[in-house]
Amino acid sequence: MTQKILSTVKNCGTAVSCQDCSLSSLCLPLSLDGQDIDRLDAIIKRGRPFQKNHTIWRQGDDFHSVLAIRSGSVKSFVTSPSGEEQIVGFHFAGEIIGLNGLFNKKYPITTVALETTTVCDIPYDSLDALADDLPELKDQILQSMSQEISEDQQMMLLLSKKTSDQRLATFLVSLSERFHRRGYSASRFRLTMSRNDLGNFLGLAVETISRIFSKFQQQEILRFIDSSRDIELLNMNKLYELADYQDSENKPCGTRNVS
Amino acid sequence: MTQKILSTVKNCGTAVSCQDCSLSSLCLPLSLDGQDIDRLDAIIKRGRPFQKNHTIWRQGDDFHSVLAIRSGSVKSFVTSPSGEEQIVGFHFAGEIIGLNGLFNKKYPITTVALETTTVCDIPYDSLDALADDLPELKDQILQSMSQEISEDQQMMLLLSKKTSDQRLATFLVSLSERFHRRGYSASRFRLTMSRNDLGNFLGLAVETISRIFSKFQQQEILRFIDSSRDIELLNMNKLYELADYQDSENKPCGTRNVS
DNA sequence: CGCCATCTTGATCAGGTTCAATAGATGTGG
DNA sequence: CCACATCTATTGAACCTGATCAAGATGGCG
């Protein structure tokens, strides 16, 4: 069983239509018929890639677009008045970002590319007009925001109640499932964020992240391949056990032995 | 300057219409004209009060209604597979609960009354039908969900980065502003949740909450009147300073000296 | 009035942070 | 292409905030 791994994702080209895009079924999983997709297709702009560390938008910026990530990954964070930053999410190819800026007309978070990242740009004006005509589109947006709320609340539980081991295990399991759902390997992928970002997200110091990775390697729960960013999960059962994870019923089968 | 305090809120009666309800401007701040309000009014059910500790709905229950709280207060929490509970929000008179159950058709959280609580019940079927006709209603729902996301992300920052003192200060400042916005005193109100609930919400042990309240009293930042639930904030500036609060620009003026 | 919940306070403990030093990776220009 | 500079990751040791355990105090409610 050979599964493609994340690094094989390629920008599907700048001239391709939504209908033909390999991400279409993930990107906006709309129940739109052909004609509606064409309309969406017509308003989407495909820009040039963002470089690593490029700020895509800043907290407080006027809302202008929703983006579908075609390849690469980003982090999003809120900044407190005193300048402290809290990463509130990572996003990967096939995911939509910027939706919750729609209704205040301002982006509530800052979003930065973790690596070279290509996106489809869905400008606000056109989206708004389209959404007025298509109730299904609004429903999709609502669905997606509803899911975001649930995820954020799971995150509150993690930050409030879980130990450092449990936090990292939860994170890995959740990444694994996200990749699996999109057709990538559930057990082997690249961590595109730094240890610092990881610690920030999970409410832990960098050093703690490092120590837990070392411990997990020693316990043969996981290992790194070539670099500290390419990870292979060796004992999914143990990870799930540690994580006390919400969706453990849906865990991908046969993930114990790899590729 | 005498402001009504929270305990003076009364159920506005079971026969009153939305239009005449004293909460109408808070409850659903819809830009609905008279006719639309009448339609909403027609579908709202006004049931009898929930007793303290009554479970209004449980995580995973089929979605049936959105509720507008007319008087009283509730807590909402998520439960992890292993049974750990994390309170993700408190809600008071004039607030709407249950919206994010709408699109999975299941309530994603459990909601329990903190005291005797009366609500307006807006049944799902009717709401759904109404929302299809009224794009503004959907926009209101989106707006409200968008705000929830931002609040949850502020909460992530709090749980991940703030000290125990800062957490409690942030909580008090945020409660104060919520009450102020609804016309109640910003400096004196009742904490309807237990120290346990507070600790759970803020990611701290009960004992820690107790100790910080004691410390804050000693520093004359606040005091309790008659009981450990009736609080008066004496030094709002100090609280804001501790809290590093998002909306400190909007803080109510003249809240330093009380009533 | 008395019981059980909730709240407070004290003493000890521990998980995770901080500080510090080293090792490894990445990138740049000569 | 290698040498140097910089950024990122790992590991160790000391420390500290908040948790836990334990014992009273308060108070709401039958």
mmCIF file of C-alpha atoms in Angstrom, chain B residues 29 34 43 54 72-73 78 102 106 109 135 137 140-141 144 172 194 196 198 212 220 240-241 248:
data_model
loop_
_atom_site.group_PDB
_atom_site.id
_atom_site.type_symbol
_atom_site.label_atom_id
_atom_site.label_comp_id
_atom_site.label_asym_id
_atom_site.label_seq_id
_atom_site.Cartn_x
_atom_site.Cartn_y
_atom_site.Cartn_z
ATOM 1 C CA PRO B 29 -30.495 42.348 16.967
ATOM 2 C CA GLY B 34 -42.300 44.865 11.741
ATOM 3 C CA ILE B 43 -42.820 30.727 16.035
ATOM 4 C CA HIS B 54 -31.208 21.480 34.974
ATOM 5 C CA GLY B 72 -30.965 33.689 34.599
ATOM 6 C CA SER B 73 -27.730 32.198 33.343
ATOM 7 C CA VAL B 78 -17.612 20.006 26.156
ATOM 8 C CA LEU B 102 -27.807 24.187 13.715
ATOM 9 C CA LYS B 106 -26.598 17.958 16.962
ATOM 10 C CA ILE B 109 -21.948 21.048 23.897
ATOM 11 C CA PRO B 135 -30.952 36.362 4.245
ATOM 12 C CA LEU B 137 -31.269 36.322 9.616
ATOM 13 C CA GLN B 140 -27.020 37.621 11.903
ATOM 14 C CA ILE B 141 -26.307 34.004 12.687
ATOM 15 C CA SER B 144 -22.793 35.760 15.923
ATOM 16 C CA LEU B 172 -13.956 39.930 35.522
ATOM 17 C CA SER B 194 -19.414 28.428 41.522
ATOM 18 C CA ASN B 196 -15.418 25.331 40.749
ATOM 19 C CA LEU B 198 -14.771 29.462 37.382
ATOM 20 C CA ILE B 212 -6.630 35.154 43.997
ATOM 21 C CA GLU B 220 -8.611 46.544 47.309
ATOM 22 C CA TYR B 240 -7.661 46.276 32.953
ATOM 23 C CA GLU B 241 -3.942 46.592 33.433
ATOM 24 C CA SER B 248 -9.657 48.059 26.612
#
